[in-house]
Tab-separated table of N, CA, C and O in Angstrom:
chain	number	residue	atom	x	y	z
A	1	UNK	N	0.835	-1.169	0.000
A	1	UNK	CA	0.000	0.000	0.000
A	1	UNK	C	0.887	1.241	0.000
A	1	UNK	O	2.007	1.196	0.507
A	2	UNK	N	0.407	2.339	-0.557
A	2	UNK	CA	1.186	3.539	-0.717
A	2	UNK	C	0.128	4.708	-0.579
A	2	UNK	O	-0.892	4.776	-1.265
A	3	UNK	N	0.519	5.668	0.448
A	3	UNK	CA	-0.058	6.321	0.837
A	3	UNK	C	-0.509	7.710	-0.416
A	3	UNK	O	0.535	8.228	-0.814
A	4	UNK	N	-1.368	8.148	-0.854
A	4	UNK	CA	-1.626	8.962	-1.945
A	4	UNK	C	-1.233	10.219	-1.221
A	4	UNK	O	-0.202	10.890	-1.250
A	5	UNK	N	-2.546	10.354	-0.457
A	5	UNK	CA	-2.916	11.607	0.344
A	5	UNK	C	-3.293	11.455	1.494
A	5	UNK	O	-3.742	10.338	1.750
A	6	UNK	N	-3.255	12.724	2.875
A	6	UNK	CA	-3.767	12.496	4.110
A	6	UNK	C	-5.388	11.501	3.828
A	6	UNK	O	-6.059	10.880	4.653
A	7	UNK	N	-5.488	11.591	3.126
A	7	UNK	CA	-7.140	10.456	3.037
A	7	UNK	C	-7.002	9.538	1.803
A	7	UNK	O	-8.066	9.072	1.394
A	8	UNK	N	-5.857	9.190	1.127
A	8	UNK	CA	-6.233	8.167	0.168
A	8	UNK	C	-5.078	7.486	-0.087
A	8	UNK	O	-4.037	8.137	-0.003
A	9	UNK	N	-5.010	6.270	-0.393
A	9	UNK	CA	-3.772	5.139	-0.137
A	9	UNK	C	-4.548	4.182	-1.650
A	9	UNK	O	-5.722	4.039	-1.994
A	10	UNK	N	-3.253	3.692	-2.238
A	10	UNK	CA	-3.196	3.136	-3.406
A	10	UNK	C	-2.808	1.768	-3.212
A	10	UNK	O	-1.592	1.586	-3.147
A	11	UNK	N	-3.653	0.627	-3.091
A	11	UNK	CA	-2.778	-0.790	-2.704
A	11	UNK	C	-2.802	-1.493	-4.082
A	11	UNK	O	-3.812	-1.477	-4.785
A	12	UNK	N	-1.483	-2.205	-4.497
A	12	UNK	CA	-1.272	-3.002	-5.359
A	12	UNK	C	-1.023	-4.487	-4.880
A	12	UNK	O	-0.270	-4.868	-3.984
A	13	UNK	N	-1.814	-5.200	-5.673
A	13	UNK	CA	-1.715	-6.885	-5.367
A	13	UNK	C	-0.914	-7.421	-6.141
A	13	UNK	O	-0.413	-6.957	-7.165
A	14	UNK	N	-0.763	-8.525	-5.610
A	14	UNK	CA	0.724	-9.463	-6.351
A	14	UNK	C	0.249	-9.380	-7.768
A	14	UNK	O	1.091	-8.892	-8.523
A	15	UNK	N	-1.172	-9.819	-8.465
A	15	UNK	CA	-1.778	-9.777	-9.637
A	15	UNK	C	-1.574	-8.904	-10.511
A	15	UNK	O	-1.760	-8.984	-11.725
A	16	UNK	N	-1.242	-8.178	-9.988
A	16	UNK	CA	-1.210	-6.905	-10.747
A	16	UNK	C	-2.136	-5.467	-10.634
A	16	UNK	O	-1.814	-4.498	-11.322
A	17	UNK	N	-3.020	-5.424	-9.937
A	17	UNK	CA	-3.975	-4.941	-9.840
A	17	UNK	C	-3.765	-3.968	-9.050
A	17	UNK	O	-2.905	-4.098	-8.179
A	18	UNK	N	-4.522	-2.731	-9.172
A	18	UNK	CA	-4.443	-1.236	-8.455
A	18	UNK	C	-6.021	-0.778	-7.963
A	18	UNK	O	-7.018	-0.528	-8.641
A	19	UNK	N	-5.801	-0.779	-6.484
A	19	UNK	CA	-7.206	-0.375	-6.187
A	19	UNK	C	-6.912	1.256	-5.367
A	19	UNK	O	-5.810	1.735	-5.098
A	20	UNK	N	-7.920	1.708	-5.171
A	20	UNK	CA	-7.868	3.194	-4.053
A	20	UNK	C	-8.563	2.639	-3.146
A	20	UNK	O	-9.130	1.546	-3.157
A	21	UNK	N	-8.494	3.558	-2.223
A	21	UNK	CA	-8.826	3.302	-0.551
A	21	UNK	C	-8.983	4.950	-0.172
A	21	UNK	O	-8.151	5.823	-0.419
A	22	UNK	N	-10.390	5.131	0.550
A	22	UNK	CA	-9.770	6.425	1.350
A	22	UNK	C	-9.638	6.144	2.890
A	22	UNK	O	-10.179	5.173	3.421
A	23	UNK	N	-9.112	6.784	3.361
A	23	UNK	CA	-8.457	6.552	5.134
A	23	UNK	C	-9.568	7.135	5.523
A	23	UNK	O	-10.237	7.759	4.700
A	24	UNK	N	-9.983	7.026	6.933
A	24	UNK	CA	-10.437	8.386	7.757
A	24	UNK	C	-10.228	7.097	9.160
A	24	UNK	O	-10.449	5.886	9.190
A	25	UNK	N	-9.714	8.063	10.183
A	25	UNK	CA	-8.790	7.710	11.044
A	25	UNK	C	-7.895	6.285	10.897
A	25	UNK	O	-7.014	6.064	10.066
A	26	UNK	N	-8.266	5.613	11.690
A	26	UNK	CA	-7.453	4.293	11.086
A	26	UNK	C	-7.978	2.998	10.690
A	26	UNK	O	-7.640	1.874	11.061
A	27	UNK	N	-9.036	3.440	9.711
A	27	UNK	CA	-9.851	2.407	8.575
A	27	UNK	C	-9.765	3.210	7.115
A	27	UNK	O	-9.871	4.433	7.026
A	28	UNK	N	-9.617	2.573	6.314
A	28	UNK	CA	-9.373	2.399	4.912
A	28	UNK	C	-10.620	1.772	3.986
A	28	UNK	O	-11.015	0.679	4.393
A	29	UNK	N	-11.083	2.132	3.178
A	29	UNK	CA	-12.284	1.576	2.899
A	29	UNK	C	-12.254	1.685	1.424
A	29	UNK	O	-12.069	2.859	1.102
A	30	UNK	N	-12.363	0.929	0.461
A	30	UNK	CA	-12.392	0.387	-1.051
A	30	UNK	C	-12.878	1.853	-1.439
A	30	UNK	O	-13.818	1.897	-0.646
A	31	UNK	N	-12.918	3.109	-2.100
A	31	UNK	CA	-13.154	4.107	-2.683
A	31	UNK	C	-12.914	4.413	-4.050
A	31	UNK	O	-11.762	4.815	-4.214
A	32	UNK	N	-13.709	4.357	-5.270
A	32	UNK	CA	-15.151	3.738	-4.949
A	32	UNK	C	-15.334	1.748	-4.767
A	32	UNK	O	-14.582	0.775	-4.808
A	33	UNK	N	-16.428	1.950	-4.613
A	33	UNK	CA	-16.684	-0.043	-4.312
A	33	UNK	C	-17.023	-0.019	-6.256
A	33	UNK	O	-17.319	0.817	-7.110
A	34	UNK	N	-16.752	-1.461	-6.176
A	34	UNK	CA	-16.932	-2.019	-7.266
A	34	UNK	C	-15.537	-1.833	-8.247
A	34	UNK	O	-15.731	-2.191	-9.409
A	35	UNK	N	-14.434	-1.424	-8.006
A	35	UNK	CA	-13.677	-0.978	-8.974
A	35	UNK	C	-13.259	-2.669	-9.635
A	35	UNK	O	-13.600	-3.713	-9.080
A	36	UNK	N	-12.555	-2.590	-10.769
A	36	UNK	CA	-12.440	-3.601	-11.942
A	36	UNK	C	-10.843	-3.618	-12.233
A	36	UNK	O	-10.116	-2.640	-12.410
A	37	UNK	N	-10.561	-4.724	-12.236
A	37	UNK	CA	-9.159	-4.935	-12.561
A	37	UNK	C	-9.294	-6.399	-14.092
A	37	UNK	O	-9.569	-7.590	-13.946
A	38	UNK	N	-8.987	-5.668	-15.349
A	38	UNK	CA	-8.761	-6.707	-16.407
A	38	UNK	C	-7.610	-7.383	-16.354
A	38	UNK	O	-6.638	-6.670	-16.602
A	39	UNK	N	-7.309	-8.779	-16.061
A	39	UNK	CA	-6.192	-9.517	-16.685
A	39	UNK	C	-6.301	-10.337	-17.586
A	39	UNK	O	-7.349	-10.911	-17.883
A	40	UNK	N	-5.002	-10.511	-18.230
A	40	UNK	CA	-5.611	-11.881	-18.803
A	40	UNK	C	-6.423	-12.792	-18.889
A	40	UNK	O	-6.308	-13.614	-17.980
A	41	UNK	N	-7.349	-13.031	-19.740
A	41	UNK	CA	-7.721	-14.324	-19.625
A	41	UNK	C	-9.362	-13.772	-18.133
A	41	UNK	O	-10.370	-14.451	-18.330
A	42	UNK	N	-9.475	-12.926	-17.147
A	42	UNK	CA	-10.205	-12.714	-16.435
A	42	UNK	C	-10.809	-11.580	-15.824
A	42	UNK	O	-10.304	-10.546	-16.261
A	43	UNK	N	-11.558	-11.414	-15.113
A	43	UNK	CA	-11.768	-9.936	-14.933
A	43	UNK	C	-12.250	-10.054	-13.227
A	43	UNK	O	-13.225	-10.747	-12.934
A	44	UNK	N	-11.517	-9.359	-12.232
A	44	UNK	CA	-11.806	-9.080	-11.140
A	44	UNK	C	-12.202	-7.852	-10.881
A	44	UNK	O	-11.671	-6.819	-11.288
A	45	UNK	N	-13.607	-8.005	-9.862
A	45	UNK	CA	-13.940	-6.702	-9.217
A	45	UNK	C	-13.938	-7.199	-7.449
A	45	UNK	O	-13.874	-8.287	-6.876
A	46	UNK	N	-14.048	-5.718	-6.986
A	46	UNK	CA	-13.746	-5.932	-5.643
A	46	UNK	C	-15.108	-4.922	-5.688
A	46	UNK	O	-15.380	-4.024	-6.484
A	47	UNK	N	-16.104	-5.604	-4.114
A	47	UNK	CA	-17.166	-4.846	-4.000
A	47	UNK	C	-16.856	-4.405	-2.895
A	47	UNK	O	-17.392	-3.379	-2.476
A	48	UNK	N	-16.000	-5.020	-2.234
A	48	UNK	CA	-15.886	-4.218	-0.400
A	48	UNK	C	-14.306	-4.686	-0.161
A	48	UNK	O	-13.824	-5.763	-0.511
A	49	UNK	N	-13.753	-3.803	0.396
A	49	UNK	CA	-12.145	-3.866	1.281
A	49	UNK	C	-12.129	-3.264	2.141
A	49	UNK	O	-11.965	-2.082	1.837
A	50	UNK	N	-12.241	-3.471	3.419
A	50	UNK	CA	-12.061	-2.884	4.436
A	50	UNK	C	-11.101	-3.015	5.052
A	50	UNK	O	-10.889	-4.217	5.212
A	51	UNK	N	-10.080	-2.167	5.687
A	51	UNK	CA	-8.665	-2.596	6.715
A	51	UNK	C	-8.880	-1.481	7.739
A	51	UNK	O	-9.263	-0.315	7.825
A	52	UNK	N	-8.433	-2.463	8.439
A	52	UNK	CA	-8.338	-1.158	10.178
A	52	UNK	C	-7.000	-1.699	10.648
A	52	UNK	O	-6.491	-2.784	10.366
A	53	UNK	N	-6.483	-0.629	11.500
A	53	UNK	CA	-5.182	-1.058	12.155
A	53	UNK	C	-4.917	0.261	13.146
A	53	UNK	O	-5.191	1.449	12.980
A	54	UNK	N	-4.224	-0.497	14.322
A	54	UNK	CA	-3.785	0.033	15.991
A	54	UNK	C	-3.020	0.773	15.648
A	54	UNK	O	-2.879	1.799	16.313
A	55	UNK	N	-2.544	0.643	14.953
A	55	UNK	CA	-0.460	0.868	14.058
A	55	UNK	C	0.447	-0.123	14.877
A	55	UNK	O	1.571	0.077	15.338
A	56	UNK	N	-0.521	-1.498	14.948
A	56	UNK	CA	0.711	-2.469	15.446
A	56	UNK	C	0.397	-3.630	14.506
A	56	UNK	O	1.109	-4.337	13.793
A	57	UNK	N	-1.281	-3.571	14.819
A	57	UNK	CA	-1.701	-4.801	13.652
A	57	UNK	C	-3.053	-4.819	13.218
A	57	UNK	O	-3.933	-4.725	14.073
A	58	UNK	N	-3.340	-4.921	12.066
A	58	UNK	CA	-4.393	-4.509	11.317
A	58	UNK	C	-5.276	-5.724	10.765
A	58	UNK	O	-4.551	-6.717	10.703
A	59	UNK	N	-6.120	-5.906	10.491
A	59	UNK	CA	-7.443	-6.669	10.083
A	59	UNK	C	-7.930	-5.867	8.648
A	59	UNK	O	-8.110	-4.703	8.288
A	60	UNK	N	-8.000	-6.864	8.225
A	60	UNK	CA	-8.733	-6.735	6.805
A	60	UNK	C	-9.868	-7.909	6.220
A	60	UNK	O	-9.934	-9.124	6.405
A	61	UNK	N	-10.716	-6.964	5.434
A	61	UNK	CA	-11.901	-7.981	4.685
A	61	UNK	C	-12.249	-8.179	3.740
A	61	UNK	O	-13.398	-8.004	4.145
A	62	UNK	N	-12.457	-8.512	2.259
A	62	UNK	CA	-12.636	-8.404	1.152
A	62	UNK	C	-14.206	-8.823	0.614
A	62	UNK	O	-14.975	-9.455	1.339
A	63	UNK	N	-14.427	-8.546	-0.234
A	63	UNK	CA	-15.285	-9.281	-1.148
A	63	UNK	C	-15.163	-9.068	-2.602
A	63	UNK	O	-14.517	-8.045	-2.829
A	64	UNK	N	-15.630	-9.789	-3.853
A	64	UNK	CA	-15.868	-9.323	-4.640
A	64	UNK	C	-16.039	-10.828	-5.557
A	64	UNK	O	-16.272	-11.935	-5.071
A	65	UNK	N	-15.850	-10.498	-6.986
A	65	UNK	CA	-15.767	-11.442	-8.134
A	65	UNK	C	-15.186	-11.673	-8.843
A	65	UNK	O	-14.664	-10.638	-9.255
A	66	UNK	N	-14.649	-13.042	-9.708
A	66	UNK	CA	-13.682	-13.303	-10.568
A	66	UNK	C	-14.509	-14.195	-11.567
A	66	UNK	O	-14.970	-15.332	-11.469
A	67	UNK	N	-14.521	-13.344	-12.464
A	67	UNK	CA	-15.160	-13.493	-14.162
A	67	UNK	C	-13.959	-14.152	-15.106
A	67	UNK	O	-13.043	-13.435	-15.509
A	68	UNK	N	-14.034	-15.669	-15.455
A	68	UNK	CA	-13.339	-16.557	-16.106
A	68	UNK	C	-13.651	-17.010	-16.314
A	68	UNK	O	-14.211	-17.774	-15.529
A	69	UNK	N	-13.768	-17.262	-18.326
A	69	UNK	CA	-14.599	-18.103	-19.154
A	69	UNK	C	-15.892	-17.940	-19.011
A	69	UNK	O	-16.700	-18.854	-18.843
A	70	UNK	N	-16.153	-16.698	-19.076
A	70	UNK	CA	-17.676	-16.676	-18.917
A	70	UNK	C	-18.525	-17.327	-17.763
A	70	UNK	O	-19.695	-17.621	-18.008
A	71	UNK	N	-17.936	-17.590	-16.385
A	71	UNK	CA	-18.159	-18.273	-15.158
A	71	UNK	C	-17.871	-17.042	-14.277
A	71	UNK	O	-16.926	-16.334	-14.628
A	72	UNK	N	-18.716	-16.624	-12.940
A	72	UNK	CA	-18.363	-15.954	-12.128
A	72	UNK	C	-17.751	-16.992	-10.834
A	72	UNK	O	-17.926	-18.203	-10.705
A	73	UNK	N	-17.010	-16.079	-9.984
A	73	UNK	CA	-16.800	-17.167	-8.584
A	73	UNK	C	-16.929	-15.956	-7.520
A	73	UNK	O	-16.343	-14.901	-7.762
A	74	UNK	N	-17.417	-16.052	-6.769
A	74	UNK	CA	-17.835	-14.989	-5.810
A	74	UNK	C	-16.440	-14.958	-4.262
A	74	UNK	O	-15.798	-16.000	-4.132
A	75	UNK	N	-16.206	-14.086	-3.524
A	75	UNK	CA	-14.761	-14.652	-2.587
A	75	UNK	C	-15.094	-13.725	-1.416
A	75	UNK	O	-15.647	-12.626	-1.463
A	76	UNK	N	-14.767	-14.211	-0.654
A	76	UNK	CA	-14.583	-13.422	0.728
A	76	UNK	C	-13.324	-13.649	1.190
A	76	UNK	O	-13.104	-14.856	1.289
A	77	UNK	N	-12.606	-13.102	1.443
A	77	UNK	CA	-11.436	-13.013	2.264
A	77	UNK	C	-10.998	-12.318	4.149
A	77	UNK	O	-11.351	-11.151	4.312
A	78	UNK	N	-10.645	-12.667	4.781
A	78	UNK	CA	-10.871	-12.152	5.690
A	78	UNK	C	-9.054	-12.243	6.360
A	78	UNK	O	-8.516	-13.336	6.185
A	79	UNK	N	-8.321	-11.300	6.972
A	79	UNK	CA	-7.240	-11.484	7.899
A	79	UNK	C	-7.663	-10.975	8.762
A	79	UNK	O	-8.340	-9.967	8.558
A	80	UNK	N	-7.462	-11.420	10.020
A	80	UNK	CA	-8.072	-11.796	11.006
A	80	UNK	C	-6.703	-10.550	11.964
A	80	UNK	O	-7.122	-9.485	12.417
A	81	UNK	N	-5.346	-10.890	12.099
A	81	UNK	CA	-4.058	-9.634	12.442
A	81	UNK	C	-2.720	-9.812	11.796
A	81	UNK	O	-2.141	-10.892	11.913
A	82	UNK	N	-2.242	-8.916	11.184
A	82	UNK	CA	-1.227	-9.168	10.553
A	82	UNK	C	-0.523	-8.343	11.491
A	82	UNK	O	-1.215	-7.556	12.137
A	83	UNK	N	1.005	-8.367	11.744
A	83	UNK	CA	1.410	-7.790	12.797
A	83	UNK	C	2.866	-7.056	12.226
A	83	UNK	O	3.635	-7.820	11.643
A	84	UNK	N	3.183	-5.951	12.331
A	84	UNK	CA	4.130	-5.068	11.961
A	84	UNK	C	5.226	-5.801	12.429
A	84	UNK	O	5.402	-6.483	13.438
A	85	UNK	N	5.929	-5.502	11.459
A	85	UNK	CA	7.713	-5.840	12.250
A	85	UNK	C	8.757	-5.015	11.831
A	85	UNK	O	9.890	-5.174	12.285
């Protein structure tokens, strides 16, 4: 993640993919929802990302869809604390 502005942070996934986030205190929230990432061969959207963090260790949540071959698959993701080092 890379911080844009006092309210907006840019996270990139291993995939390749670029989403926004705006901050307001220390939660981060998918801005806007629904954004679309084309790759190869598939097409991911994210409908919700949420992250919060102490500034020691943070929780995050996902949702969204992965469009391949004309098949959707729906995902939830959840980290539960990832912990600074």
């Amino acid at each position: 993640m890379t911080v844009k502005s006092d309210s907006a942070l840019v996270a990139r996934t291993a995939d390749g993919c670029r989403w926004t986030l705006a901050v307001r205190g220390n939660i981060a929230e998918l801005d806007p929802p629904g954004q679309v990432c084309q790759r190869p061969g598939e097409t991911v959207t994210v409908d919700f990302w949420q992250v919060a963090s102490d500034g020691k260790e943070q929780a995050s949540i996902m949702t969204g869809v992965v469009r391949r071959d004309g098949l959707d698959s729906s995902f939830v993701l959840n980290v539960g604390a990832l912990t600074r080092r």
